[in-house]
Coordinates of C-alpha atoms in Angstrom, one line a residue:
M26 CA 0.0 0.0 0.0
T27 CA 1.2 3.5 -0.8
D28 CA 2.6 5.5 2.2
T29 CA 0.8 8.8 1.8
T30 CA 2.7 10.2 4.8
A31 CA 5.8 10.1 2.6
A32 CA 4.7 13.4 1.2
G33 CA 4.9 15.0 4.6
A34 CA 2.3 17.1 6.5
F35 CA 1.4 20.7 7.1
M36 CA -0.8 22.7 9.4
L37 CA -4.3 23.5 8.2
G38 CA -5.8 25.7 10.9
D39 CA -5.3 23.9 14.2
R40 CA -4.9 20.5 12.6
T41 CA -2.0 18.8 10.9
V42 CA -3.0 17.1 7.7
N43 CA -1.1 14.9 5.2
R44 CA -0.1 17.0 2.1
L45 CA -1.8 14.6 -0.3
G46 CA -5.5 15.0 0.1
Y47 CA -8.6 14.5 -2.0
G48 CA -10.9 16.7 -3.9
A49 CA -14.5 15.6 -4.1
M50 CA -15.7 17.7 -7.1
Q51 CA -15.6 14.9 -9.6
L52 CA -18.0 12.7 -7.6
A53 CA -20.9 14.7 -8.9
G54 CA -22.4 14.1 -12.3
P55 CA -21.1 15.5 -15.7
G56 CA -20.2 19.2 -15.4
V57 CA -20.2 18.9 -11.6
F58 CA -24.0 18.8 -11.8
G59 CA -26.5 16.2 -10.7
P60 CA -25.8 12.8 -9.2
P61 CA -23.2 10.3 -10.3
K62 CA -24.2 7.2 -12.2
D63 CA -23.2 5.0 -9.3
R64 CA -23.4 6.5 -5.8
G65 CA -22.0 3.3 -4.3
A66 CA -18.9 3.6 -6.4
A67 CA -18.5 7.2 -5.3
R68 CA -18.8 6.3 -1.7
A69 CA -16.2 3.5 -2.2
V70 CA -13.7 6.1 -3.6
L71 CA -14.2 8.3 -0.5
R72 CA -13.7 5.3 1.9
A73 CA -10.6 4.2 0.0
A74 CA -9.1 7.6 0.2
V75 CA -9.5 7.8 4.0
A76 CA -8.3 4.2 4.4
S77 CA -5.2 5.1 2.4
G78 CA -4.3 7.9 4.8
V79 CA -6.1 10.9 3.3
N80 CA -7.2 13.2 6.1
H81 CA -7.9 16.4 4.1
I82 CA -11.1 16.4 1.9
D83 CA -12.1 19.3 -0.2
T84 CA -15.7 19.9 -1.2
S85 CA -18.5 22.4 -1.6
D86 CA -22.3 22.3 -1.3
Y87 CA -22.6 23.8 -4.8
Y88 CA -21.0 20.6 -6.3
G89 CA -24.1 18.9 -7.6
P90 CA -25.5 21.0 -5.9
H91 CA -25.5 19.2 -2.5
I92 CA -24.4 15.9 -4.1
T93 CA -20.8 15.6 -3.0
N94 CA -21.5 16.7 0.6
Q95 CA -24.3 14.1 0.8
L96 CA -22.0 11.4 -0.5
I97 CA -19.3 12.4 2.0
R98 CA -21.8 12.1 4.8
E99 CA -23.1 8.8 3.5
A100 CA -19.6 7.3 3.1
L101 CA -17.8 8.7 6.2
H102 CA -20.1 9.9 8.9
P103 CA -19.4 9.7 11.8
Y104 CA -16.1 11.2 10.6
P105 CA -12.8 9.9 11.8
D106 CA -11.2 12.3 14.4
D107 CA -8.3 13.2 12.1
V108 CA -10.3 14.0 9.0
V109 CA -10.5 17.6 8.0
I110 CA -13.2 18.7 5.6
V111 CA -12.8 22.0 3.8
T112 CA -15.7 23.5 2.0
K113 CA -16.3 26.7 0.0
V114 CA -19.1 29.2 -0.4
G115 CA -19.7 32.1 -2.7
A116 CA -21.7 30.6 -5.6
I117 CA -24.8 28.7 -6.4
R118 CA -25.8 26.6 -9.4
G119 CA -28.4 27.6 -11.9
E120 CA -30.9 25.2 -13.3
D121 CA -28.8 25.1 -16.5
A122 CA -25.8 24.1 -14.4
S123 CA -24.3 27.6 -14.6
W124 CA -22.2 29.0 -11.8
I125 CA -23.7 32.1 -10.3
P126 CA -21.9 34.4 -7.8
A127 CA -23.7 34.4 -4.4
M128 CA -21.8 36.7 -2.1
T129 CA -24.4 38.6 -0.1
S130 CA -24.5 38.1 3.6
A131 CA -27.8 36.2 3.3
D132 CA -26.3 34.0 0.5
L133 CA -23.3 33.1 2.7
V134 CA -25.4 32.4 5.8
G135 CA -27.6 30.1 3.7
A136 CA -24.6 28.4 2.1
V137 CA -23.0 27.7 5.5
H138 CA -26.2 26.2 6.9
D139 CA -26.5 24.1 3.7
N140 CA -23.0 22.7 4.2
L141 CA -23.6 22.0 7.9
R142 CA -26.8 20.1 7.1
N143 CA -25.6 18.1 4.2
L144 CA -22.3 17.2 5.8
G145 CA -24.1 16.4 9.1
V146 CA -21.9 18.5 11.4
D147 CA -22.4 21.3 14.0
V148 CA -19.3 23.3 12.9
L149 CA -17.4 23.5 9.6
H150 CA -13.7 23.0 10.1
V151 CA -12.6 25.3 7.2
V152 CA -14.8 27.5 4.9
N153 CA -13.2 29.1 1.9
L154 CA -14.7 32.3 0.4
R155 CA -14.7 31.4 -3.3
V156 CA -14.5 34.7 -5.3
M157 CA -15.8 34.1 -8.8
G158 CA -13.7 36.7 -10.5
R159 CA -13.0 35.4 -14.0
V160 CA -14.2 31.9 -13.0
H161 CA -10.7 30.3 -12.9
E162 CA -8.5 33.2 -12.3
P163 CA -8.8 36.1 -9.8
S164 CA -9.5 39.7 -10.5
E165 CA -8.9 42.6 -8.2
G166 CA -11.7 44.1 -6.1
S167 CA -12.8 44.4 -2.5
I168 CA -13.8 41.2 -0.7
E169 CA -14.3 43.0 2.7
A170 CA -18.1 42.6 3.0
P171 CA -18.4 38.9 2.2
F172 CA -15.3 37.9 4.2
A173 CA -16.5 39.9 7.2
A174 CA -19.9 38.1 6.9
L175 CA -18.0 34.8 7.2
A176 CA -16.0 36.1 10.1
E177 CA -19.2 36.8 11.9
L178 CA -20.4 33.2 11.4
Q179 CA -17.0 32.2 12.7
R180 CA -17.6 34.2 15.9
Q181 CA -21.0 32.5 16.2
G182 CA -19.2 29.2 16.3
L183 CA -20.4 27.8 13.0
I184 CA -17.0 27.9 11.3
R185 CA -13.7 27.1 13.0
H186 CA -11.3 28.5 10.3
L187 CA -11.5 30.7 7.2
G188 CA -9.8 30.5 3.9
L189 CA -10.0 32.0 0.4
S190 CA -10.2 30.8 -3.1
N191 CA -9.5 32.5 -6.5
V192 CA -8.0 35.6 -5.0
T193 CA -5.1 38.0 -5.4
S194 CA -2.3 38.8 -3.0
A195 CA -4.0 42.1 -2.2
Q196 CA -7.3 40.3 -1.4
V197 CA -5.4 38.0 0.9
G198 CA -4.0 41.0 2.7
Q199 CA -7.4 42.6 3.0
A200 CA -8.9 39.4 4.4
R201 CA -6.1 38.9 6.9
R202 CA -6.9 42.3 8.4
I203 CA -10.4 41.0 9.2
A204 CA -9.7 37.5 10.4
E205 CA -7.0 34.8 10.2
V206 CA -6.7 33.1 6.9
V207 CA -5.5 29.5 7.1
C208 CA -5.4 28.5 3.4
V209 CA -5.6 29.9 -0.1
Q210 CA -7.0 27.8 -3.0
N211 CA -6.1 29.1 -6.5
L212 CA -5.4 27.7 -9.9
Y213 CA -1.8 26.4 -10.0
N214 CA 0.0 23.5 -11.6
L215 CA 3.2 22.6 -13.4
V216 CA 2.0 24.7 -16.4
H217 CA 0.0 27.5 -14.9
R218 CA 2.4 29.3 -12.6
A219 CA 1.0 32.8 -12.1
D220 CA 0.9 32.3 -8.3
D221 CA 4.6 31.6 -7.8
A222 CA 5.1 34.8 -5.8
L223 CA 1.9 34.3 -3.8
I224 CA 2.9 30.7 -2.8
D225 CA 6.2 32.0 -1.4
E226 CA 4.5 34.9 0.4
L227 CA 2.1 32.5 2.1
A228 CA 4.9 30.0 3.0
G229 CA 6.6 32.9 4.8
V230 CA 3.6 33.3 7.1
G231 CA 2.7 29.6 7.5
V232 CA -0.5 29.7 5.4
A233 CA -1.4 26.6 3.3
Y234 CA -1.6 27.0 -0.4
V235 CA -4.0 24.5 -2.1
P236 CA -3.8 24.4 -5.9
F237 CA -7.1 23.7 -7.7
F238 CA -6.8 21.8 -11.0
P239 CA -3.3 20.5 -10.0
L240 CA -3.5 18.2 -13.0
G241 CA -5.0 20.7 -15.4
G242 CA -8.7 20.3 -14.5
F243 CA -11.0 19.9 -17.5
T244 CA -8.0 20.1 -19.8
P245 CA -5.4 17.6 -18.4
L246 CA -1.8 18.6 -18.6
Q247 CA 0.1 17.6 -21.7
S248 CA 3.9 17.9 -22.2
S249 CA 6.4 15.7 -24.0
T250 CA 8.9 16.6 -21.3
L251 CA 6.5 15.6 -18.6
T252 CA 5.9 12.3 -20.4
E253 CA 9.7 11.7 -20.8
V254 CA 10.5 12.3 -17.2
A255 CA 7.6 10.1 -16.1
G256 CA 8.9 7.2 -18.3
E257 CA 12.3 7.5 -16.9
L258 CA 10.9 7.2 -13.3
G259 CA 8.5 4.4 -14.1
A260 CA 5.7 6.7 -13.1
T261 CA 2.7 8.3 -14.9
P262 CA 2.8 11.9 -16.1
M263 CA 0.1 12.9 -13.6
Q264 CA 2.1 11.3 -10.7
V265 CA 5.1 13.4 -11.7
A266 CA 3.0 16.6 -12.0
L267 CA 1.8 16.0 -8.4
A268 CA 5.3 15.2 -7.2
W269 CA 6.6 18.4 -8.7
L270 CA 3.9 20.4 -6.7
L271 CA 4.9 18.6 -3.5
H272 CA 8.5 19.6 -4.2
R273 CA 7.6 23.2 -5.1
A274 CA 6.9 24.5 -1.6
R275 CA 6.4 23.0 1.8
N276 CA 3.0 24.8 2.3
I277 CA 1.4 23.2 -0.7
L278 CA -1.4 20.8 0.0
L279 CA -2.8 18.7 -2.9
I280 CA -6.4 17.8 -3.5
P281 CA -6.4 15.9 -6.8
G282 CA -9.9 14.6 -7.6
T283 CA -11.2 11.5 -9.2
S284 CA -14.2 9.2 -9.3
S285 CA -12.0 6.2 -10.1
L286 CA -10.4 3.9 -7.5
G287 CA -7.5 3.2 -9.9
H288 CA -6.8 6.9 -10.4
L289 CA -7.1 7.6 -6.7
H290 CA -4.3 5.1 -5.9
E291 CA -2.3 6.4 -8.8
N292 CA -2.6 10.0 -7.5
L293 CA -1.6 8.9 -4.0
G294 CA 1.4 7.1 -5.4
A295 CA 2.9 10.6 -6.1
A296 CA 3.8 10.7 -2.4
E297 CA 6.7 8.3 -2.9
I298 CA 8.2 9.7 -6.1
K299 CA 11.6 11.4 -5.8
L300 CA 12.6 13.9 -8.4
S301 CA 16.3 14.4 -9.2
N302 CA 17.8 17.8 -9.7
D303 CA 18.0 17.1 -13.4
A304 CA 14.3 16.1 -13.6
L305 CA 13.3 19.2 -11.6
A306 CA 15.3 21.4 -14.0
R307 CA 13.6 19.9 -17.1
L308 CA 10.1 20.2 -15.6
E309 CA 10.7 23.8 -14.5
V310 CA 11.1 24.8 -18.2
I311 CA 7.6 23.7 -18.9
G312 CA 6.2 26.6 -16.9
E313 CA 8.8 29.0 -18.2
R314 CA 7.8 28.2 -21.8
T315 CA 4.1 28.6 -21.1
A316 CA 4.7 32.0 -19.4
Q317 CA 6.5 33.4 -22.5

């Protein structure tokens, strides 16, 4: 069995979690909308993740909507003491599966209570404010009002820790003046490297950075160099891409998602991959070429 602890651990709020976690988004139906074809198979993936040492699960009640949280509850409740569930608020789903910003105080209160109910908990361990921006990349603008609304729910005891998603460095600074921020979840992977400076900034203050789409998301990463390095290591390109992220910075926590048991174990296998200086140098060029 893969030793997921080989990737190390990092603080997420007041808890230490293994750096290789699991993202539940893909457990919903196509387009992250509606139920999966096989709820039993989805529950099996969640149980296998936890059995393999995953203790950081990322979700949201707008996945489905409600579907992934319900699956998590069906599969894992009552939750093991060491499992940390991180959710996010700031959007709702339209009947056409569209993603609609929902950032008013009333929206956020409703979303927090939806998460509490569907996960079957009295307090949410971490709630990320997901700023819609340009959907998968941030745009500047004040987030004071919605983050302050979540900070009030934290004071009420409904949320233990707060985080952010799809934000800029300036927005992180604004939020940290309101309440402690324990994690930032932005688009980042071997190819998409816009957050290099932000990762280093957060590492300096002990804040976790959680890349979404660590394997490219709806458009999987493709690179001949990545494939070559993987072949030399006897690994898959996706394992190498995850291993590169683990090497990139100690504060990076990974949440690769899948609805497949095979892919789950493949992803977790990245914990044991060692990248040589030569391999790292060759992989580094992939991001540099993309940035040009």
